Coordinates of C-alpha atoms and ligand atoms in Angstrom, one line a residue:
X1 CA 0.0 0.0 0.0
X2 CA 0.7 3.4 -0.8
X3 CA -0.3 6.6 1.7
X4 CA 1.1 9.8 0.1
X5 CA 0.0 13.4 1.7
X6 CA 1.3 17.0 1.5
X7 CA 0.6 20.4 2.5
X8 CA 0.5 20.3 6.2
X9 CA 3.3 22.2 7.0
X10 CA 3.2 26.3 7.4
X11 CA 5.5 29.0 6.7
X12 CA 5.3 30.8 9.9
X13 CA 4.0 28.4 12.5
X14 CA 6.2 25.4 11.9
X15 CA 5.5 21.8 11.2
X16 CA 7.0 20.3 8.2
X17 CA 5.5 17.5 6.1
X18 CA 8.5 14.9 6.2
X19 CA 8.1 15.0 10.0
X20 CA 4.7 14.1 9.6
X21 CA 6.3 11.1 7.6
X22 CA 8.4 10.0 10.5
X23 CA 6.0 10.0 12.5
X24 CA 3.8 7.6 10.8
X25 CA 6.6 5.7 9.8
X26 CA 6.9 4.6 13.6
X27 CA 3.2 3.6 13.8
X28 CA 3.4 0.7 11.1
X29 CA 3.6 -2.4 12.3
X30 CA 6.6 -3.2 10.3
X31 CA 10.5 -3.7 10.4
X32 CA 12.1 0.2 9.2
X33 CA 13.5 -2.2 6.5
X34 CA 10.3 -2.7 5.0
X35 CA 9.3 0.6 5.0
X36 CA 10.0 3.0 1.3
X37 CA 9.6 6.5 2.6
X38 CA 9.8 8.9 -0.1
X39 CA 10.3 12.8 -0.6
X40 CA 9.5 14.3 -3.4
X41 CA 10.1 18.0 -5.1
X42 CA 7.0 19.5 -7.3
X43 CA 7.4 22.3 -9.4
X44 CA 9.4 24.8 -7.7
X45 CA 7.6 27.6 -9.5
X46 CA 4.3 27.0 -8.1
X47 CA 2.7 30.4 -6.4
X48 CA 1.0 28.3 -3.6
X49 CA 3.0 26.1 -2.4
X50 CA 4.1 24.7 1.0
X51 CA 8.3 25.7 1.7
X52 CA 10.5 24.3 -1.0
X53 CA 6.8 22.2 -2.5
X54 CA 7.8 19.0 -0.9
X55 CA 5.2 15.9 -0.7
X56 CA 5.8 12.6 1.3
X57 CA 4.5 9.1 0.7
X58 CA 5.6 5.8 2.4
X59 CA 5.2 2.2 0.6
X60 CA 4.7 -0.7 2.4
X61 CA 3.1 -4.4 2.3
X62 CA 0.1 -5.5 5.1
X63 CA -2.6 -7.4 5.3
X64 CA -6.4 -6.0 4.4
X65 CA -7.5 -5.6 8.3
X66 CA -3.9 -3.9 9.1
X67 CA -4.4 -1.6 5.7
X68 CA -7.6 -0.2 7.3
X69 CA -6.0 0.6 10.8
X70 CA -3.3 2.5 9.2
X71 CA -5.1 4.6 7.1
X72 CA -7.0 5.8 10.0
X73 CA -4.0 6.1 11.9
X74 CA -2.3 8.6 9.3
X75 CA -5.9 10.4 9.0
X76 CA -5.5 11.0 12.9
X77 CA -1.1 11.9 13.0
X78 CA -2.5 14.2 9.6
X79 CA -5.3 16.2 11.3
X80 CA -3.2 16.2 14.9
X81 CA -0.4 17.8 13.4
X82 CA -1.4 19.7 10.4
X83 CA -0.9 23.6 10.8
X84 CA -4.9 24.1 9.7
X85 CA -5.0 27.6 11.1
X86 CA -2.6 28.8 8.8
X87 CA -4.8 29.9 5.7
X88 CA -2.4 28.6 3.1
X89 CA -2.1 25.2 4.8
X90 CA -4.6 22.9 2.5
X91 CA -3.6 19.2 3.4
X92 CA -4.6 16.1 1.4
X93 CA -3.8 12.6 1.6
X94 CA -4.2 9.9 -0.3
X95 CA -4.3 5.8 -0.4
X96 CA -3.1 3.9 -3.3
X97 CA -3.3 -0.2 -3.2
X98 CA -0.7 -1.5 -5.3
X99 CA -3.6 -3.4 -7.1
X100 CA -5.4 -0.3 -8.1
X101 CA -2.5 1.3 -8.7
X102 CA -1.0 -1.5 -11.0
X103 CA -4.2 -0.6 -13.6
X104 CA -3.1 3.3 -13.5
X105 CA 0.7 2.9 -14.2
X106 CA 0.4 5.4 -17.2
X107 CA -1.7 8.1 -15.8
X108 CA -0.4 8.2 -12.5
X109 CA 3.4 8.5 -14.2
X110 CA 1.9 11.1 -16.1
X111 CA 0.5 13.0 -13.5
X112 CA 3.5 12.9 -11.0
X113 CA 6.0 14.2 -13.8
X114 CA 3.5 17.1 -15.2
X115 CA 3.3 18.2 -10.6
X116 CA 7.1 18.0 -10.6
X117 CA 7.2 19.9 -14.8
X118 CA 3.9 21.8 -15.3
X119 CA 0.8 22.4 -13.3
X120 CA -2.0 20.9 -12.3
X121 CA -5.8 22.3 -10.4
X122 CA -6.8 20.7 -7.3
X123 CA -10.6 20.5 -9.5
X124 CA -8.7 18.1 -11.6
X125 CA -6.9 16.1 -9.3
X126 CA -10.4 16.0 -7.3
X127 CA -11.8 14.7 -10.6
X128 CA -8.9 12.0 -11.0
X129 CA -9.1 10.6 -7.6
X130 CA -12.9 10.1 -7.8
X131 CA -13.0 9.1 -11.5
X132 CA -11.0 5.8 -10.7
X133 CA -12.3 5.9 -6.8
X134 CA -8.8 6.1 -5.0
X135 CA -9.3 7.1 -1.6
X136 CA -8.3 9.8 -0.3
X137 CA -9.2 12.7 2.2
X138 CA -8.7 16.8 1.0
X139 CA -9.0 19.4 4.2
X140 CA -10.0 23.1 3.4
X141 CA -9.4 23.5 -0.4
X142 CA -7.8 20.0 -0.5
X143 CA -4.7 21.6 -2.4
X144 CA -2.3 19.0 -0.8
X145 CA -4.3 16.3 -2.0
X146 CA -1.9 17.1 -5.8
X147 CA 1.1 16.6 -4.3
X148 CA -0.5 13.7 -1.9
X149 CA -1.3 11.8 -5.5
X150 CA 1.6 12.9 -7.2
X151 CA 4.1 11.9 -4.2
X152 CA 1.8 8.5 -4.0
X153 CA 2.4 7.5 -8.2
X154 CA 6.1 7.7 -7.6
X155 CA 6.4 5.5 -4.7
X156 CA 4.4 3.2 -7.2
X157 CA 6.2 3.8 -10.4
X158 CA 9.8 4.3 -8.9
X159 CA 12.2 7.3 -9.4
X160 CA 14.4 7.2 -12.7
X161 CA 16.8 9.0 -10.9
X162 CA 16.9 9.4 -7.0
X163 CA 19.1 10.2 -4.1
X164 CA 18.8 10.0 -0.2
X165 CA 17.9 12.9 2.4
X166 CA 18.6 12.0 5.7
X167 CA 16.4 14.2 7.7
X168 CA 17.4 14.5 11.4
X169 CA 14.7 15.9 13.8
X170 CA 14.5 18.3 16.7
X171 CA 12.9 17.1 20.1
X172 CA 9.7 19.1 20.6
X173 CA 10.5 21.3 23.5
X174 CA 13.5 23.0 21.5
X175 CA 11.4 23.7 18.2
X176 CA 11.2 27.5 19.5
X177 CA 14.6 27.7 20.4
X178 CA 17.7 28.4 18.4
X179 CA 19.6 25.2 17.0
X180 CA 22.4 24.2 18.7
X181 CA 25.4 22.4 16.0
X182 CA 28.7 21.8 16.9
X183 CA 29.7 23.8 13.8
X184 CA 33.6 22.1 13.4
X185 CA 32.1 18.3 13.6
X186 CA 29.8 19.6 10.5
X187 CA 32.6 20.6 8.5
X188 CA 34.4 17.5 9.6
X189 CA 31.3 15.4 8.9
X190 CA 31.2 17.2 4.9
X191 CA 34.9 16.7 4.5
X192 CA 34.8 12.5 5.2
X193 CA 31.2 12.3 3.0
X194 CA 31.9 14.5 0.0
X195 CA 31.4 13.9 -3.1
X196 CA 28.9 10.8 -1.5
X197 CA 27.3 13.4 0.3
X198 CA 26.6 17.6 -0.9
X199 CA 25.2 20.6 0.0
X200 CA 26.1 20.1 4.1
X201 CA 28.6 23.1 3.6
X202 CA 29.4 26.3 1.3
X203 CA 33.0 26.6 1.6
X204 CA 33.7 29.2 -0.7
X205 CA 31.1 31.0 1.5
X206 CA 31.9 29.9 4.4
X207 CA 28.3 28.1 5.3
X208 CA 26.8 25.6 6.6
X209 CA 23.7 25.2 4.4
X210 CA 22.1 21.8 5.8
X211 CA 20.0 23.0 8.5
X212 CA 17.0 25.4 8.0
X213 CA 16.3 28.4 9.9
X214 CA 13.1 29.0 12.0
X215 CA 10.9 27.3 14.1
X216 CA 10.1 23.7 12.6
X217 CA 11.1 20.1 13.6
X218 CA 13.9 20.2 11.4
X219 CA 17.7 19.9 12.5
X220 CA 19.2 19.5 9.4
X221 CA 19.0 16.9 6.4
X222 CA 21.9 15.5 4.9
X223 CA 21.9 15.2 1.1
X224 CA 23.9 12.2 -0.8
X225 CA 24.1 9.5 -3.1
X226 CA 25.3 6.7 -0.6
X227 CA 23.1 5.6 2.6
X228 CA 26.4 4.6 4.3
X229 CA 28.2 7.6 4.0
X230 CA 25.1 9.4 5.0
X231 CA 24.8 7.6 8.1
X232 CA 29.0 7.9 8.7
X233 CA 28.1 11.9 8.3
X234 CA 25.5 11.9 10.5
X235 CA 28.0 10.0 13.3
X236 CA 30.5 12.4 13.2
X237 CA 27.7 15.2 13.7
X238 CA 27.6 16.8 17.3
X239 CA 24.7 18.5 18.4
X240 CA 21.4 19.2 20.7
X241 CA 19.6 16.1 21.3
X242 CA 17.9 14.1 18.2
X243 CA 13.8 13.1 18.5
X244 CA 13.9 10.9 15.7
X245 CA 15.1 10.4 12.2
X246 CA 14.5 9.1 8.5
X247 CA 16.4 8.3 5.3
X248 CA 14.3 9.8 2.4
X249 CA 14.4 8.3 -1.0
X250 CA 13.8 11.8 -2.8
X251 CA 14.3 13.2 -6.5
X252 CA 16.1 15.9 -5.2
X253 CA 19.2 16.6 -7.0
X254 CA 18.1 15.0 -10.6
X255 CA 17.4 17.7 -12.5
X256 CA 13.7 16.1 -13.0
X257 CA 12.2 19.5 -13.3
X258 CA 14.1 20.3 -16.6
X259 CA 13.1 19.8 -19.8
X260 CA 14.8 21.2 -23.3
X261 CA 12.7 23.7 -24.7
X262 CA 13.4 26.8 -27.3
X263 CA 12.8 30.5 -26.3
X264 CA 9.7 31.0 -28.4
X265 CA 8.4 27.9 -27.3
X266 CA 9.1 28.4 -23.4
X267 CA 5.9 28.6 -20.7
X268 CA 5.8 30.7 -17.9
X269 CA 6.9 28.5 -14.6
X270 CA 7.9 26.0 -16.2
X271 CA 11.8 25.0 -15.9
X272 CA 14.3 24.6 -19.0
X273 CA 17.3 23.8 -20.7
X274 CA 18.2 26.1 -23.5
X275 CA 20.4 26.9 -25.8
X276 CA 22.0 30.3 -27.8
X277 CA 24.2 32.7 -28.3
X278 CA 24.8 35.7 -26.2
X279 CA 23.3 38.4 -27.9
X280 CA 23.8 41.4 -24.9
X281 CA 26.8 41.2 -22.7
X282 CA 25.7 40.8 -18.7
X283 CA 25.4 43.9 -16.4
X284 CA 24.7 44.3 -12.8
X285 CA 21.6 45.5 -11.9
X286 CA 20.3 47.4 -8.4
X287 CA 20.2 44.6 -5.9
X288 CA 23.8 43.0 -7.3
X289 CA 21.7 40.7 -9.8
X290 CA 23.3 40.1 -13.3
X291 CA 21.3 39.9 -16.3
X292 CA 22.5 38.9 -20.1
X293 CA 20.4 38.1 -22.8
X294 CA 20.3 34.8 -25.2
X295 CA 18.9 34.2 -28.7
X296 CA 18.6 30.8 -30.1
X297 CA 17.1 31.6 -33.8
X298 CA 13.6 31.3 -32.2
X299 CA 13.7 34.3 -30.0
X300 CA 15.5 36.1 -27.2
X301 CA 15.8 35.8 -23.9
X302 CA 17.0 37.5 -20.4
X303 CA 19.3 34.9 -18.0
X304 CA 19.9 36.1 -14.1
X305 CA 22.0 35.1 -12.0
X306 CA 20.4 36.2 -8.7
X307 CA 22.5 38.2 -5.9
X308 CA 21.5 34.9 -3.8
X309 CA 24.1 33.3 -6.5
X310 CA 26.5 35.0 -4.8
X311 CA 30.4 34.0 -6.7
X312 CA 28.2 32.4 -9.2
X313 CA 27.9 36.0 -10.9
X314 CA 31.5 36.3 -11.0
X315 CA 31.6 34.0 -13.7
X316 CA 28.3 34.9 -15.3
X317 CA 30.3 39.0 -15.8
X318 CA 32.9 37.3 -17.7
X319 CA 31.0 36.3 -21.2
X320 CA 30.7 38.2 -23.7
X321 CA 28.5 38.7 -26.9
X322 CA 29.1 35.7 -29.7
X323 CA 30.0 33.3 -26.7
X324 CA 27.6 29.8 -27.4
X325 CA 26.1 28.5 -24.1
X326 CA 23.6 26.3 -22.3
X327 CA 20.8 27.8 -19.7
X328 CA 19.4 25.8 -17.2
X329 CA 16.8 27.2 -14.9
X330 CA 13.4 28.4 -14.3
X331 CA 11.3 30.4 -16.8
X332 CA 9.7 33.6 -14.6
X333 CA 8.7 36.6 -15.5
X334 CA 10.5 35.8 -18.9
X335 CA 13.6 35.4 -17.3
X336 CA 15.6 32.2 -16.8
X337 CA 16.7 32.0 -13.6
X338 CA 19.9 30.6 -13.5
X339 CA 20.7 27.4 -11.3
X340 CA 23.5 25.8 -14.0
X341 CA 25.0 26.9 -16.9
X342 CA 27.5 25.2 -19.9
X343 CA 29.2 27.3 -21.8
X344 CA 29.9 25.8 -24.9
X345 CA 32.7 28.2 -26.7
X346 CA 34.2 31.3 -25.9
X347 CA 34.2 34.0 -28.7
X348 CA 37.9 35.0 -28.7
X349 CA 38.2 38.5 -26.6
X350 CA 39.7 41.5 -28.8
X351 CA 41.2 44.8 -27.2
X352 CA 41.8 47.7 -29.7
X353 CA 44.1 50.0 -28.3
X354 CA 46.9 52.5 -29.5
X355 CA 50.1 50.7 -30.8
X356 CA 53.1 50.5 -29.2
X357 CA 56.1 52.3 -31.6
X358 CA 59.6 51.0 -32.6
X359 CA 61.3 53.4 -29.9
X360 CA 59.0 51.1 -27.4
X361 CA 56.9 54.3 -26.7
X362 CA 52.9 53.7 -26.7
X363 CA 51.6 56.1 -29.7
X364 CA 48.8 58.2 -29.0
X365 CA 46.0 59.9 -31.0
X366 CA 46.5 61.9 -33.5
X367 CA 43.0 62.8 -33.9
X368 CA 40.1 61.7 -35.2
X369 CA 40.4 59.5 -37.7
X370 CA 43.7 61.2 -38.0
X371 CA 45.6 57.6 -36.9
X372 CA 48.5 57.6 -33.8
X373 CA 51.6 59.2 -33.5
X374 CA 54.6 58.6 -30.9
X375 CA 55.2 61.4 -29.2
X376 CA 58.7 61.0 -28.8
X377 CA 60.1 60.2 -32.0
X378 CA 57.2 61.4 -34.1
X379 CA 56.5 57.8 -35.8
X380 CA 52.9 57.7 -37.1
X381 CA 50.9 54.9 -37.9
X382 CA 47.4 54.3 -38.9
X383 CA 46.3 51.0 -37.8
X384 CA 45.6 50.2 -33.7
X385 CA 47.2 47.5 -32.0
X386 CA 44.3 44.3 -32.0
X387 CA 45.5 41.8 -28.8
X388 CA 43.2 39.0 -27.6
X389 CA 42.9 38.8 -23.8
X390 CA 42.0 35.8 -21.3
X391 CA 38.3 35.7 -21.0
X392 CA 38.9 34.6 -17.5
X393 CA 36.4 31.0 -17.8
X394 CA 37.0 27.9 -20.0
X395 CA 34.1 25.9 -21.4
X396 CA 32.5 23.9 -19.3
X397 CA 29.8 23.1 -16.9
X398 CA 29.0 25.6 -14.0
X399 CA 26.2 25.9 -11.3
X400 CA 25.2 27.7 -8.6
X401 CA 27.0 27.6 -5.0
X402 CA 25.3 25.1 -2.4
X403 CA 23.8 28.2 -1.2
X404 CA 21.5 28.9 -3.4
X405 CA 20.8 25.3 -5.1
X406 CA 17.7 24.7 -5.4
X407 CA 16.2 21.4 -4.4
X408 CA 15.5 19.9 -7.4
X409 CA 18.8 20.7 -9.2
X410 CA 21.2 18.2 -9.9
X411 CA 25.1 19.1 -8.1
X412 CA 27.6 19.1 -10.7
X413 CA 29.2 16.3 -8.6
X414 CA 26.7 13.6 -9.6
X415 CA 27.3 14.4 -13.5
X416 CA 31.0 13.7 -12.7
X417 CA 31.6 9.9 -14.3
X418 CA 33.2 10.5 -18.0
X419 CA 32.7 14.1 -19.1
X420 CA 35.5 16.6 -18.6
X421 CA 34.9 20.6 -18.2
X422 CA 32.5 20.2 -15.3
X423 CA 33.5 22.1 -12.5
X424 CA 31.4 21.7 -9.0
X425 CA 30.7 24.3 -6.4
X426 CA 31.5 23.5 -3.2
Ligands
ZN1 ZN1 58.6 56.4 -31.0

């Protein structure tokens, strides 16, 4: 069986979906071993949406009579724990038996990529879940009840891609106060895990960047590709007692938001790969955000790098007009927000500037149009000197620090195995 739910958490008042999940992970009657929970990413670019859009389902095998008992148990944790005073706090959750689910295969695939890709209405998802009579419970507007189905088809169908969150939790008498880490065992922890584990630290700005701010269950979640190195990090982390924990099986870090689109054909919200030619050199704009534009035949296009990019905009200043490169990022407000970009050749970089003379003397004007002249020997010449310059960057793959990364966006370090040029941000 399948129990997938979402939007319970609140911005303000605290709470957080995946604790919800550990929660009910404890009350089924099972080994942990036997027990998938997943944690899944939707479209990041969704208006309403719960903090970073995350849904949770858990997948597990019991008998009929057991089934029943833990779908009212989750109902109950659900409606316990749910922030339902906070007005944008719509919960849903939803049962799936592998037997129903086994006739649905398609549509619920299709439905779970187009929640992570596009968007979907609750009134449609309301319409799904009755039309093939899944069962399922919507509170308020029943908002959650999208991610709930969507989070619910991929525990069924399986991730193409996947990697592991390890989510550590805060007992609940400390949720108000401020989180107590032994800072140096977290940088310790990153430097034994990495590249099996990311995003625990920013070193180039000096960060730690696995534990969210703000009064939620959360202590911090440590992101990787390998359970055991997950679970060595965690060991070598110091810090204020732990409730409980639980290794995720999420599709963070994939990229499975992206799809290859060109500018003309590009939606609103929607996130993209996309290719051109730089068509306006970047400049920094009020705030310390830097903007360039991109045409690919079809139509142009702005690209930011955000000042939440931080040293990822020193890199983004250095091309230049002619350069060939690859966007990746979200399409808002007709802007692609940076989160990775490949820049696939470098338009060599020309200074003109006055030539040097035989007596070693730079020339200098003579004028306009009236060529140079060395002012100490008189020499004149018509033609400037032409030199090509470093650009400063080499092709190649770049993204955004660990930061700024976004949850769905796949580290540089995973895309490591044969291809050269690809430099991660750590
Ligand atoms: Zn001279």
């Amino acid at each position: 069986m399948i129990i997938g739910f979402d939007d319970t958490d609140s911005k303000t008042a605290g709470m957080c979906t995946t604790y919800l999940g550990a929660l009910m992970v404890e009350e089924i009657p099972l080994p942990a071993d036997q027990v998938t929970p997943y944690l899944l990413r939707l479209n990041p670019n969704v208006r309403f949406k719960t903090r970073g859009n995350a849904a949770v389902s858990l997948r597990f095998e019991l008998g009929r009579k057991e089934t029943d008992e833990m779908w009212r148990i989750c109902c109950d944790l659900l409606e316990e724990f749910a922030v339902f005073d906070d007005e944008n706090t719509n919960p849903g959750i939803v049962f799936l038996s592998e037997e129903q689910a086994s006739g649905l295969r398609g549509e619920l695939e299709a439905f779970s990529l187009r929640a992570v890709r596009d968007f979907i209405t609750i009134d449609e998802t309301k319409k799904f879940l009755k039309k093939h009579n899944i069962k399922h419970r919507g509170y308020k507007n029943g908002r959650g009840l999208i991610g709930a189905l969507a989070a619910a088809s991929f525990a069924f169908n399986g991730l193409i891609d996947w990697t592991y969150e390890f989510i550590a939790y805060r007992k609940p008498e400390n949720w108000e106060e401020k989180r107590s880490l032994d800072e140096e065992t977290v940088w310790t922890a990153d430097t034994a895990s990495y590249p099996r584990t990311w995003d625990t630290v920013d070193h180039q700005n000096n960060q730690i960047v696995f534990s969210p701010h703000g009064p939620d269950p959360v202590l911090f979640g440590i992101r990787g590709s390998d359970q055991s190195a997950i679970k060595d990090a965690f060991t070598i982390v110091r810090s204020e007692p732990i409730d409980r924990y639980l290794m995720y099986t999420t599709n963070q870090g994939t990229d499975m938001h992206i799809t290859k689109t060109n500018i003309a054909d590009a939606k609103e919200g929607r996130s993209y790969k996309i290719g051109g030619r730089v068509t306006a050199p970047p400049h920094t704009i009020r705030g310390g955000h830097v903007i360039f534009t991109v045409e690919d035949g079809s139509e142009r296009v702005d690209c930011a790098a955000y000042e939440p990019t931080k040293n990822f905009r020193d890199l983004i200043r250095r091309l230049a007009v002619g350069d060939l490169v690859t966007v990746y990022g979200a399409f808002m407000d007709r802007t692609v927000n940076l989160e990775k970009i490949r820049i696939d050749s470098l338009r060599p970089r020309m200074v003109v500037r006055n030539p040097r003379c035989g007596c070693g003397k730079r020339m200098k004007s003579a004028g306009k149009n009236q060529g140079y002249r060395c002012k100490k020997c008189r020499t004149k010449s018509d033609l400037p000197e032409i030199v090509e310059t470093d650009p400063g960057i080499t092709v190649g793959v770049y993204e955004t620090p660990p930061v700024a990364r976004r949850h769905l966006a796949k580290p540089l370090i995973r895309c490591n195995s044969e291809k050269k040029n690809i430099y991660p941000s750590r």
